[in-house]
GROMACS .gro file of C-alpha atoms in nm:
model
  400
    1UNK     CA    1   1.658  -2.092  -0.720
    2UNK     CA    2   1.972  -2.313  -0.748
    3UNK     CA    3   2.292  -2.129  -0.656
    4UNK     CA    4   2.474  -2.340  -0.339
    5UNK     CA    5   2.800  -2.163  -0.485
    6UNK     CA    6   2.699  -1.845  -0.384
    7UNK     CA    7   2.551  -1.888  -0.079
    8UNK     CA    8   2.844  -1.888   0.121
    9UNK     CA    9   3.028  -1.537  -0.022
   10UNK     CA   10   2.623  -1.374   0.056
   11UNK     CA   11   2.586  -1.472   0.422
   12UNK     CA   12   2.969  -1.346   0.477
   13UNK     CA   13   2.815  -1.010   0.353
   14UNK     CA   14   2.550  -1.051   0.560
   15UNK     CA   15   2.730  -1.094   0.854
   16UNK     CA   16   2.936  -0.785   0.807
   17UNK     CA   17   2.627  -0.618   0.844
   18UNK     CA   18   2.486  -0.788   1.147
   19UNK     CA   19   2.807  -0.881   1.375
   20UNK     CA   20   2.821  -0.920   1.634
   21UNK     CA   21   2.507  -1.106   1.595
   22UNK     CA   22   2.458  -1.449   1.402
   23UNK     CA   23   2.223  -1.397   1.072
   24UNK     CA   24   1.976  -1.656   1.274
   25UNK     CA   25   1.971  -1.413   1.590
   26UNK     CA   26   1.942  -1.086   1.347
   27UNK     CA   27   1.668  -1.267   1.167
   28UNK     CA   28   1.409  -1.416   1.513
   29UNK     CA   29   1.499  -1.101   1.709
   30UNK     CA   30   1.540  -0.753   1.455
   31UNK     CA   31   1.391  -0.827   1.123
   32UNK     CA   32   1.086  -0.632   1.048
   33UNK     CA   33   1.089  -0.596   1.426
   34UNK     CA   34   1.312  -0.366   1.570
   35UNK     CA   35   1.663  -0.158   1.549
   36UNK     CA   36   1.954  -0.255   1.585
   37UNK     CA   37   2.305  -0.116   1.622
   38UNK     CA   38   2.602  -0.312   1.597
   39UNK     CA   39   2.908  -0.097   1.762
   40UNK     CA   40   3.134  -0.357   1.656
   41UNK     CA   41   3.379  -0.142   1.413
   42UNK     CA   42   3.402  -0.320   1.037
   43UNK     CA   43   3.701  -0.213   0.795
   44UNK     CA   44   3.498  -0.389   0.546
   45UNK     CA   45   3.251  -0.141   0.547
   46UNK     CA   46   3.549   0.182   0.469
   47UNK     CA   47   3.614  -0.062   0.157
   48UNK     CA   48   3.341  -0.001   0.007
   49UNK     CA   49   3.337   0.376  -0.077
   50UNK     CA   50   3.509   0.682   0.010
   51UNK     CA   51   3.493   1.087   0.021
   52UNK     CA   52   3.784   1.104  -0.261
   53UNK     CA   53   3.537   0.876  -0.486
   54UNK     CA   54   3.271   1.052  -0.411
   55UNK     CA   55   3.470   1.323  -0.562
   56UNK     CA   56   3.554   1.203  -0.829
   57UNK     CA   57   3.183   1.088  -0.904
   58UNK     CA   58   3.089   1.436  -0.929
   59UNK     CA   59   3.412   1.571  -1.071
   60UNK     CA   60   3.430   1.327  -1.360
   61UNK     CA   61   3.150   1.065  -1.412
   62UNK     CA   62   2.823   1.137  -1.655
   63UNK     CA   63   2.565   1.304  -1.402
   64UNK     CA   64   2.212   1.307  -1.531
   65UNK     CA   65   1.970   1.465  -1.332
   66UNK     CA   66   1.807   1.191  -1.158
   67UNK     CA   67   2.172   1.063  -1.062
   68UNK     CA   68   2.197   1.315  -0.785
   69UNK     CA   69   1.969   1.512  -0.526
   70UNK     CA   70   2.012   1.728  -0.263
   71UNK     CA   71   1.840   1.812   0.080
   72UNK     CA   72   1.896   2.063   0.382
   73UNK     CA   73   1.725   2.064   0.744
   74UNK     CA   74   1.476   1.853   0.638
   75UNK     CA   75   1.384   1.964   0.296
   76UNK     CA   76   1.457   1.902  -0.035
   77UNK     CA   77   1.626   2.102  -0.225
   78UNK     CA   78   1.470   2.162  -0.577
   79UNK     CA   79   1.672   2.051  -0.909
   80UNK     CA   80   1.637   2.400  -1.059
   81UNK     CA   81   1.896   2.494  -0.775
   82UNK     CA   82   2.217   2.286  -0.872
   83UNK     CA   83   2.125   2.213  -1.286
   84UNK     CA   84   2.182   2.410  -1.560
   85UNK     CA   85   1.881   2.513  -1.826
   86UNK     CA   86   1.928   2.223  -2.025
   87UNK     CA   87   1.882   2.011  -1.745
   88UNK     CA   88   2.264   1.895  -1.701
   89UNK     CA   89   2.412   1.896  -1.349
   90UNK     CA   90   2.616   2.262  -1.246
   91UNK     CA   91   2.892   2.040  -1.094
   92UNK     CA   92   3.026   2.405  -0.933
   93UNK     CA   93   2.647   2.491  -0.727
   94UNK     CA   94   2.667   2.094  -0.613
   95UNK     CA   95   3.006   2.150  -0.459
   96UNK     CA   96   2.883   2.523  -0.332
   97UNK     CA   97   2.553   2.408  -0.195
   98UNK     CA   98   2.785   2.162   0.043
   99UNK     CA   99   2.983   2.440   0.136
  100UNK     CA  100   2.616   2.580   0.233
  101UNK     CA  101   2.528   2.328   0.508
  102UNK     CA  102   2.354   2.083   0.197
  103UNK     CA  103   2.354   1.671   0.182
  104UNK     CA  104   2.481   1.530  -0.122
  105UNK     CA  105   2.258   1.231  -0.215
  106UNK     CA  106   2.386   0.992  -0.499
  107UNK     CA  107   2.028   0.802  -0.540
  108UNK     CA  108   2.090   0.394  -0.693
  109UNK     CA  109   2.472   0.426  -0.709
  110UNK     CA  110   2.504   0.061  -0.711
  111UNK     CA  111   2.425   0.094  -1.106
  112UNK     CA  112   2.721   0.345  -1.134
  113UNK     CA  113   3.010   0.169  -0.909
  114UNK     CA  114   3.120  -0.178  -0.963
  115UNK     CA  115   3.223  -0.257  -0.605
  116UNK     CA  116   2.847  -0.139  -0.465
  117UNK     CA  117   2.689  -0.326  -0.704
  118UNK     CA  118   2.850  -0.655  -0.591
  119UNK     CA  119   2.777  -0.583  -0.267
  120UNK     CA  120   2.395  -0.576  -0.365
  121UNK     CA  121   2.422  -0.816  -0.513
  122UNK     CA  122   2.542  -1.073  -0.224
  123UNK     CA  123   2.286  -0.938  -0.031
  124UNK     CA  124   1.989  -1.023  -0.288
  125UNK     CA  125   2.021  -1.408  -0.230
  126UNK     CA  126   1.956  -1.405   0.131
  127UNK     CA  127   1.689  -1.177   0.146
  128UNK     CA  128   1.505  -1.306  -0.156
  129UNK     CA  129   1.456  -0.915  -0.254
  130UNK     CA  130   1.587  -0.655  -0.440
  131UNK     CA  131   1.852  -0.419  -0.297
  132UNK     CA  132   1.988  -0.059  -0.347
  133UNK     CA  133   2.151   0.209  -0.216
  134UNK     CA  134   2.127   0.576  -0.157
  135UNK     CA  135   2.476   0.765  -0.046
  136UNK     CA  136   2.463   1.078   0.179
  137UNK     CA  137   2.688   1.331   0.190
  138UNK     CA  138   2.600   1.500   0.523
  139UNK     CA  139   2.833   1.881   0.621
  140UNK     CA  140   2.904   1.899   0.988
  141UNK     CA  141   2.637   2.006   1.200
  142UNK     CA  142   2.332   1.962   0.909
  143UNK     CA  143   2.085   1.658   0.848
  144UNK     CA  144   1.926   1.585   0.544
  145UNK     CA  145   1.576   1.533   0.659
  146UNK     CA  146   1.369   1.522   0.932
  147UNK     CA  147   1.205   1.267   1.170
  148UNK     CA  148   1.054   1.019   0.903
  149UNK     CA  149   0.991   0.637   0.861
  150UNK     CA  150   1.084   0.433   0.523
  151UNK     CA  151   0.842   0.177   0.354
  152UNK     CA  152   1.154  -0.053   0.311
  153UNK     CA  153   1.423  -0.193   0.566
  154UNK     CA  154   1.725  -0.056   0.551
  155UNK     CA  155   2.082  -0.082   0.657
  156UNK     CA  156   2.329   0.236   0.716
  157UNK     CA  157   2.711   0.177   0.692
  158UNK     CA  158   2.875   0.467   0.841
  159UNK     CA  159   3.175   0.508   0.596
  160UNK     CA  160   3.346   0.845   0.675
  161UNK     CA  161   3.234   1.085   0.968
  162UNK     CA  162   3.001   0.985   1.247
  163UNK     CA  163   2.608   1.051   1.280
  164UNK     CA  164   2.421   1.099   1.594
  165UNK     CA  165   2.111   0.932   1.540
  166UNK     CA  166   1.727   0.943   1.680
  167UNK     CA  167   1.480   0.673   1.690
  168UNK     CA  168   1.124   0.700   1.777
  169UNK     CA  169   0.820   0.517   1.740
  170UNK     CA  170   0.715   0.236   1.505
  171UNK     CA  171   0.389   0.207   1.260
  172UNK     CA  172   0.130  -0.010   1.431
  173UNK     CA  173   0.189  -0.207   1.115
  174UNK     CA  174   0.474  -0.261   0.856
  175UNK     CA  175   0.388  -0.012   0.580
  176UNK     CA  176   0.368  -0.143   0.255
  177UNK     CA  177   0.566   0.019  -0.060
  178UNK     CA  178   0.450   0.356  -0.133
  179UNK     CA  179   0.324   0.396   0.288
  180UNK     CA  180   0.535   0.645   0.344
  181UNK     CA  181   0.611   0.900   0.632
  182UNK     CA  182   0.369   1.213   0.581
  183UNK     CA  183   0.478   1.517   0.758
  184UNK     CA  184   0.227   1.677   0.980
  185UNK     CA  185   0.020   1.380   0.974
  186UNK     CA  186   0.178   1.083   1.079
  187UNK     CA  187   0.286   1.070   1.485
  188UNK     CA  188   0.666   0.957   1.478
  189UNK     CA  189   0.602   0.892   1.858
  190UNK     CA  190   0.841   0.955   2.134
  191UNK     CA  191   1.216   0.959   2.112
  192UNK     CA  192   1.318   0.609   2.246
  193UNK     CA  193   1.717   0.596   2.206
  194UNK     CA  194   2.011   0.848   2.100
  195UNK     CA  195   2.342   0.739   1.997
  196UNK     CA  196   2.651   0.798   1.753
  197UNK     CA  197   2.725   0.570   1.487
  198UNK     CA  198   3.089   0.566   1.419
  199UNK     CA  199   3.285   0.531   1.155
  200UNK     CA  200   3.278   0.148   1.040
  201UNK     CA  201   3.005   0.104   1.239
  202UNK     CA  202   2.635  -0.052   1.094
  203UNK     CA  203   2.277   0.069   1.183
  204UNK     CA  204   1.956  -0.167   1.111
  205UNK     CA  205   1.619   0.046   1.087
  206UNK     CA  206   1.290  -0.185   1.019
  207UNK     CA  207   1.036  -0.049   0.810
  208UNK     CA  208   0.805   0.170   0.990
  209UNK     CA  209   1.051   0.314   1.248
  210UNK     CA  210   1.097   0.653   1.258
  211UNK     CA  211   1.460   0.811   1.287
  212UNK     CA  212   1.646   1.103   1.226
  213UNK     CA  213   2.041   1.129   1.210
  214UNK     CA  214   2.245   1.450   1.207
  215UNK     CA  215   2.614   1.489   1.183
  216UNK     CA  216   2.819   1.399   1.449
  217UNK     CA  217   3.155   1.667   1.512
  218UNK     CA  218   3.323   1.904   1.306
  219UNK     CA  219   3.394   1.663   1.067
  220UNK     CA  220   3.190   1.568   0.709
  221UNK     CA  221   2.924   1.260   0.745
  222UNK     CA  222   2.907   1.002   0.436
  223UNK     CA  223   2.727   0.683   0.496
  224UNK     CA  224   2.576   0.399   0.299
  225UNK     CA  225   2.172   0.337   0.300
  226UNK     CA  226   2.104  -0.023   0.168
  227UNK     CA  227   1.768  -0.074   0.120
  228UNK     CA  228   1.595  -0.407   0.107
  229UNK     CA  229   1.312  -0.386  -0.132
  230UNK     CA  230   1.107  -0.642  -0.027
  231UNK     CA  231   0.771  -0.827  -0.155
  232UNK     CA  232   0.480  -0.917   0.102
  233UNK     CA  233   0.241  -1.174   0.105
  234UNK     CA  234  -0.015  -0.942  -0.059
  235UNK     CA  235   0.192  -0.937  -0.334
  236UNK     CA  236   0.205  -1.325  -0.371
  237UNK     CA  237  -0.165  -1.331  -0.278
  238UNK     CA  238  -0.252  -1.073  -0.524
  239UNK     CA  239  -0.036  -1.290  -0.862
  240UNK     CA  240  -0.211  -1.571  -0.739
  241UNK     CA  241  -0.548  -1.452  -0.761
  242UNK     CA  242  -0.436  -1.286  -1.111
  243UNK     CA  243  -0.318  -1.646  -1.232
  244UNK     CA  244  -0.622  -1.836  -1.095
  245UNK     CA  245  -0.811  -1.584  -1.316
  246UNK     CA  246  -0.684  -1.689  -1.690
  247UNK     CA  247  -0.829  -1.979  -1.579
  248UNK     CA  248  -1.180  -1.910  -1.435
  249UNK     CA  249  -1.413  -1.797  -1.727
  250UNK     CA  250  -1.684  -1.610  -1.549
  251UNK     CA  251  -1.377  -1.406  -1.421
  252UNK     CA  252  -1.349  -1.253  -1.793
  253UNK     CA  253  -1.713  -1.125  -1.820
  254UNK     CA  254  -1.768  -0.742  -1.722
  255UNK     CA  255  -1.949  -0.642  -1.425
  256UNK     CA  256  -2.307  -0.612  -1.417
  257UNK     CA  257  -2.457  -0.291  -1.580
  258UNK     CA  258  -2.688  -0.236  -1.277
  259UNK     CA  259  -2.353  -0.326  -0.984
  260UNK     CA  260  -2.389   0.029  -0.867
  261UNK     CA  261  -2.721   0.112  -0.929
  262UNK     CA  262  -2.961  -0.145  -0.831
  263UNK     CA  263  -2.973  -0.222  -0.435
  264UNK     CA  264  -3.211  -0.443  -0.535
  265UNK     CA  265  -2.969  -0.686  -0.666
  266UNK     CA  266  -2.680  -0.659  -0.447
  267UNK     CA  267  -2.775  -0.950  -0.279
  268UNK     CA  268  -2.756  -1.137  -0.600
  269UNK     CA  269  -2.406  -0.986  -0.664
  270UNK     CA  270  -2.297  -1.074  -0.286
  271UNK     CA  271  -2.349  -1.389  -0.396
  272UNK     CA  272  -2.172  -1.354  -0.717
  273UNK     CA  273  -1.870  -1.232  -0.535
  274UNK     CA  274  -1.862  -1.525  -0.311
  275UNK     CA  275  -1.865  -1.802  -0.570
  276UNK     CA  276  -1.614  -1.645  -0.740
  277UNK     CA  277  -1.393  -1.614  -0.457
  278UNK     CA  278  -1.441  -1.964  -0.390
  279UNK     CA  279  -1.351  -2.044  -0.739
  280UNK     CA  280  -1.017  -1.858  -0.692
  281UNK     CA  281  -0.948  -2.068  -0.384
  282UNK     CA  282  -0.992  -2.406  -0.495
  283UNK     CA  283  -0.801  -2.283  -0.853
  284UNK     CA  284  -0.517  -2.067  -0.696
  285UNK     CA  285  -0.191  -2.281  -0.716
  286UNK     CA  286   0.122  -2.156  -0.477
  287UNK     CA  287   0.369  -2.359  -0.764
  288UNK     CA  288   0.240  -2.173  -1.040
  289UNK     CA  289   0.265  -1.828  -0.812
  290UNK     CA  290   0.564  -1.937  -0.649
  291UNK     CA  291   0.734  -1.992  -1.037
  292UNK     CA  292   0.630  -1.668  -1.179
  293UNK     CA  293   0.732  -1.490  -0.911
  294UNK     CA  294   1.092  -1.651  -0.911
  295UNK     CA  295   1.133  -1.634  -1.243
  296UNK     CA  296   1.029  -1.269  -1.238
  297UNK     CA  297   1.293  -1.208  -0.885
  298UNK     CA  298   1.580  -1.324  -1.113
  299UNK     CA  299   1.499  -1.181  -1.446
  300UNK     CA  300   1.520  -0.870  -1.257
  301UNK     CA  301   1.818  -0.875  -1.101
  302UNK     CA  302   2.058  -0.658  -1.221
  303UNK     CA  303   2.352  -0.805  -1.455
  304UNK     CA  304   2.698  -0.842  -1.414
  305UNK     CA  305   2.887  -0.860  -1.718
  306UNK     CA  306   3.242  -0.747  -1.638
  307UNK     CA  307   3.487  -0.986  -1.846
  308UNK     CA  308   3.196  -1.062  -2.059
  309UNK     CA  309   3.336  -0.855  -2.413
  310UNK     CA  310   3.669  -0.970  -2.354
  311UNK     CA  311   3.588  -1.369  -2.291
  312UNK     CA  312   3.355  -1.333  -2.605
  313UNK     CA  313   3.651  -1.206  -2.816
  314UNK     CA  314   3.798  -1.495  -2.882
  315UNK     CA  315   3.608  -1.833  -2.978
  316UNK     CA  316   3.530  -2.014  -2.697
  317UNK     CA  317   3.721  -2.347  -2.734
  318UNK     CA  318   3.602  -2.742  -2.588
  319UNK     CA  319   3.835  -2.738  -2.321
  320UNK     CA  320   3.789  -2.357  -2.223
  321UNK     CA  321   3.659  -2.399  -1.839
  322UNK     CA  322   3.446  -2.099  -1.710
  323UNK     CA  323   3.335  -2.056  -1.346
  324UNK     CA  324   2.997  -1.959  -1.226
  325UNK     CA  325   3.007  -1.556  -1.118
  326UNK     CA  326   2.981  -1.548  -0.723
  327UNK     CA  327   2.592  -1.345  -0.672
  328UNK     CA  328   2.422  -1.381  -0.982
  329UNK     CA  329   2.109  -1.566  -0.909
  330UNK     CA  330   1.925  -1.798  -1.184
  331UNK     CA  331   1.685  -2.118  -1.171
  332UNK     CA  332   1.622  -2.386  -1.412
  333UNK     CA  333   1.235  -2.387  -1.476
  334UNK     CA  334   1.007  -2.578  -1.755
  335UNK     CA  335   0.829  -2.914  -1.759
  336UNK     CA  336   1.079  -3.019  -1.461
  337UNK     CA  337   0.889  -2.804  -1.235
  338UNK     CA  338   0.508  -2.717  -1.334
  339UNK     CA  339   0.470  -3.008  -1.598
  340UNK     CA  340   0.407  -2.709  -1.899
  341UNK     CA  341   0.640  -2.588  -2.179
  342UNK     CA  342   0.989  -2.679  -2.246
  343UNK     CA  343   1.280  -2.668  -2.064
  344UNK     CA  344   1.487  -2.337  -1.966
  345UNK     CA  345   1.735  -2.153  -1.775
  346UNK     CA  346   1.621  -1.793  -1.617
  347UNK     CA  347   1.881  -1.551  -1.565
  348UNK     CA  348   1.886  -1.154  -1.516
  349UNK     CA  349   1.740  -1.046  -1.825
  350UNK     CA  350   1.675  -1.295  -1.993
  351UNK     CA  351   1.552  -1.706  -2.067
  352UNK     CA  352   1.733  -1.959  -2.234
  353UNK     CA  353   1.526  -2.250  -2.355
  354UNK     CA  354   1.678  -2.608  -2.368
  355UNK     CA  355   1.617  -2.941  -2.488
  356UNK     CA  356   1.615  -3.203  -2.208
  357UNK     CA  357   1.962  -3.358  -2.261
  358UNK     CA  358   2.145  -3.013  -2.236
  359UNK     CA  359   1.917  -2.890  -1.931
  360UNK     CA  360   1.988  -3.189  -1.699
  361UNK     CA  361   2.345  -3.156  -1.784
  362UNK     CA  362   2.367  -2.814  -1.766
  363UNK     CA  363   2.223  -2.780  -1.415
  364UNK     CA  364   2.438  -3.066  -1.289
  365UNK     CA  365   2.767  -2.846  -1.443
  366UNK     CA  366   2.687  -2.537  -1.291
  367UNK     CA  367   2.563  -2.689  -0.944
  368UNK     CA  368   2.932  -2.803  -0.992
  369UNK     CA  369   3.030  -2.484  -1.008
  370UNK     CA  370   3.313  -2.558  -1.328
  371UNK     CA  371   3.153  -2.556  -1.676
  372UNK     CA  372   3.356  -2.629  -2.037
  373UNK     CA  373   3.220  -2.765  -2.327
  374UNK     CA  374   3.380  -3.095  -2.346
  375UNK     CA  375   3.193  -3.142  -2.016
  376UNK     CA  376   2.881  -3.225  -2.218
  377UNK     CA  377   2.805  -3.589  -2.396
  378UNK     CA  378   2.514  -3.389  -2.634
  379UNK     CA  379   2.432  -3.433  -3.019
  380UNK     CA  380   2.283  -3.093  -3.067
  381UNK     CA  381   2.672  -2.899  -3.083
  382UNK     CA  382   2.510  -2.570  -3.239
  383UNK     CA  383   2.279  -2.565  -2.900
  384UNK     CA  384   2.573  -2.600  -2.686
  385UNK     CA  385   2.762  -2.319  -2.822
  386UNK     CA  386   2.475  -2.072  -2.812
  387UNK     CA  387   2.387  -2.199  -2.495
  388UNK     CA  388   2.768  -2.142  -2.344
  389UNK     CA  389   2.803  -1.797  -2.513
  390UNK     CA  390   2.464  -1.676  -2.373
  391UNK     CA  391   2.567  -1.756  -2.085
  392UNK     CA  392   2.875  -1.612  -2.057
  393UNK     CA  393   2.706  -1.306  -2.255
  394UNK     CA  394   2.468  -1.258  -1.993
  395UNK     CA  395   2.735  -1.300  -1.671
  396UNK     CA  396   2.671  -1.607  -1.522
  397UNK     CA  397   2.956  -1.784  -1.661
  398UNK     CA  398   3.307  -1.636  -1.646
  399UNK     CA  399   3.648  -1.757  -1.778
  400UNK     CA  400   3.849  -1.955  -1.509
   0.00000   0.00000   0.00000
């Protein structure tokens, strides 16, 4: 993935988070291993959200039912309890079931509010992973849940309030998505550490570790979860075994009819089993893997269109200059990389194909960082103008 521009505006945000520690000493000494709680107090991290916009989330935006939970002392509390028959959200048993000791929880707000999404979004580049958040609205004295561990790393800006927090034990290893903590059967091990996190203040929790956190005070707790939705090596291991497939035949026959009935023959199948793992081994390519699964990172990033409708109103002229948005990730992909198919750009949501000329300009002007049409020394015109309003259309390119 080709984005220079943005690199520098995504480890700033990065560094918000990890202060007073360098990104390199967060990444050797905390990532995936252990906690880590930077005192150091960030404004930055007030900026993002507040209790008055949480209240006017609730008070005025669209709530469907998935767009807001709620828990208390370390249970959740069911739907039935704050929606109405019809399945809308009772705004009014929200508000009272906060009175009531309840946490507010506004799952994926990111999609909802401009400012968190953009702050995902910086975030996504230098983690190569997806990222979200979860907001908690924590009363004084109350907790949401209980001692648990996540199956994805996570970062808690304090924004309003202060929490004192727990942490236990780890997993003997990193769980993998969908490992969750299971109450009553999973040991959370011994409390290690107890502390406050402050207002402006930034938690990291690894994967695995369990923690709980209950309000700090007499006053009301809201604070930021970003989670950092990662992919493992099984993952890569597992598309590259499904790739080296399409192009194994034996791979496409069924198993044998007698697999789980004949012990006589499992020998014969052993062997089976072991040629065609070799097969996969000397087939398996990392480029091939390592291109689907970027193409299939960025595609799935989430857009960001704002200015989009209103630089589309107007035709977009030869001398127009657009800039390349700061976070939105893309790569240039095609017979430049894997020697198959044409030519084309990959961006959230979609894939533009090119011809040759336009692509090795193209990727030159937006490496640049500046992009207008009379940039371009191309005979294909109508190309060019799709090419530009796509993307623009799609948010990578914005008016100057």
């Amino acid at each position: 993935m080709k984005n220079e521009l943005t690199s520098r505006s995504s480890s700033e945000a990065l560094r918000m988070l990890t202060a007073p520690l360098s990104p390199e000493q967060f990444f050797r000494d905390h990532y995936e291993k252990r906690y880590f709680h930077s005192q150091q107090v960030k404004p930055e991290i007030c900026d993002l959200l507040s209790i008055d916009r949480i209240d006017e989330i609730i008070a005025d935006s669209e709530l469907p039912a998935k767009a807001i939970n709620m828990a208390k002392s370390g249970r959740g509390i069911p739907h039935s309890e704050f929606t109405f028959a019809n399945g809308a959200v009772d705004r009014g048993a929200v508000l009272d079931g906060f009175r009531d000791g309840a946490t507010i929880i506004l799952p994926q707000l990111h999609f909802a509010d401009g400012k968190l999404y953009d702050f995902c979004l910086s975030l996504q580049r230098v983690f190569g992973a997806r990222t979200q958040t979860n907001i908690y609205m924590t009363p004084p004295g109350e907790h949401g849940f209980g001692v648990h561990y996540d199956d994805h790393d996570v970062f808690v800006l304090q924004v309003a309030g202060a929490k004192d927090w727990e942490i236990y034990g780890d997993r003997e290893t990193l769980p993998y998505r969908g490992e969750g903590f299971r109450s009553g059967r999973d040991d959370p091990g011994e409390l290690k550490d107890r502390f406050v996190l402050e207002t402006g203040q930034c938690l990291y929790v690894p994967r695995g570790t369990a923690h709980r956190a209950l309000t700090h005070g007499d006053r009301p707790s809201l604070h930021i979860t970003v989670g950092i939705l990662v992919q493992t090596w099984a993952d890569f291991m597992l598309e590259a075994v499904a790739e080296a497939s399409l192009r194994i035949p034996e791979m496409r026959h069924s198993l044998p009819r007698d697999l789980y009935f004949d012990e006589g023959r499992r020998v014969d199948h052993a062997a089976t089993f072991q040629r065609l793992a070799q097969a996969i081994a000397d087939t398996a390519s990392f480029d091939a893997t390592l291109s689907a699964f970027s193409g299939n990172f960025v595609r799935s990033q989430g857009g960001r269109v704002r200015g989009g409708l209103n630089a589309l109103c107007e035709p977009i002229g030869e001398d127009d200059r657009f800039t390349v948005r700061e976070h939105i990730l893309y790569s240039f992909e095609g017979s430049g990389d894997d020697g198959e198919g044409g030519k084309q750009i990959v961006l959230p949501g979609a894939s533009l194909p090119l011809s040759d000329a336009l692509a090795t300009q193209l990727q030159e002007r937006i490496a640049a960082g500046s992009v207008a049409k009379s940039d371009f020394a191309v005979e294909d015109s109508e190309e060019l103008d799709d090419v530009i309003g796509s993307l623009v259309a799609y948010g990578l390119l914005r008016r100057a």
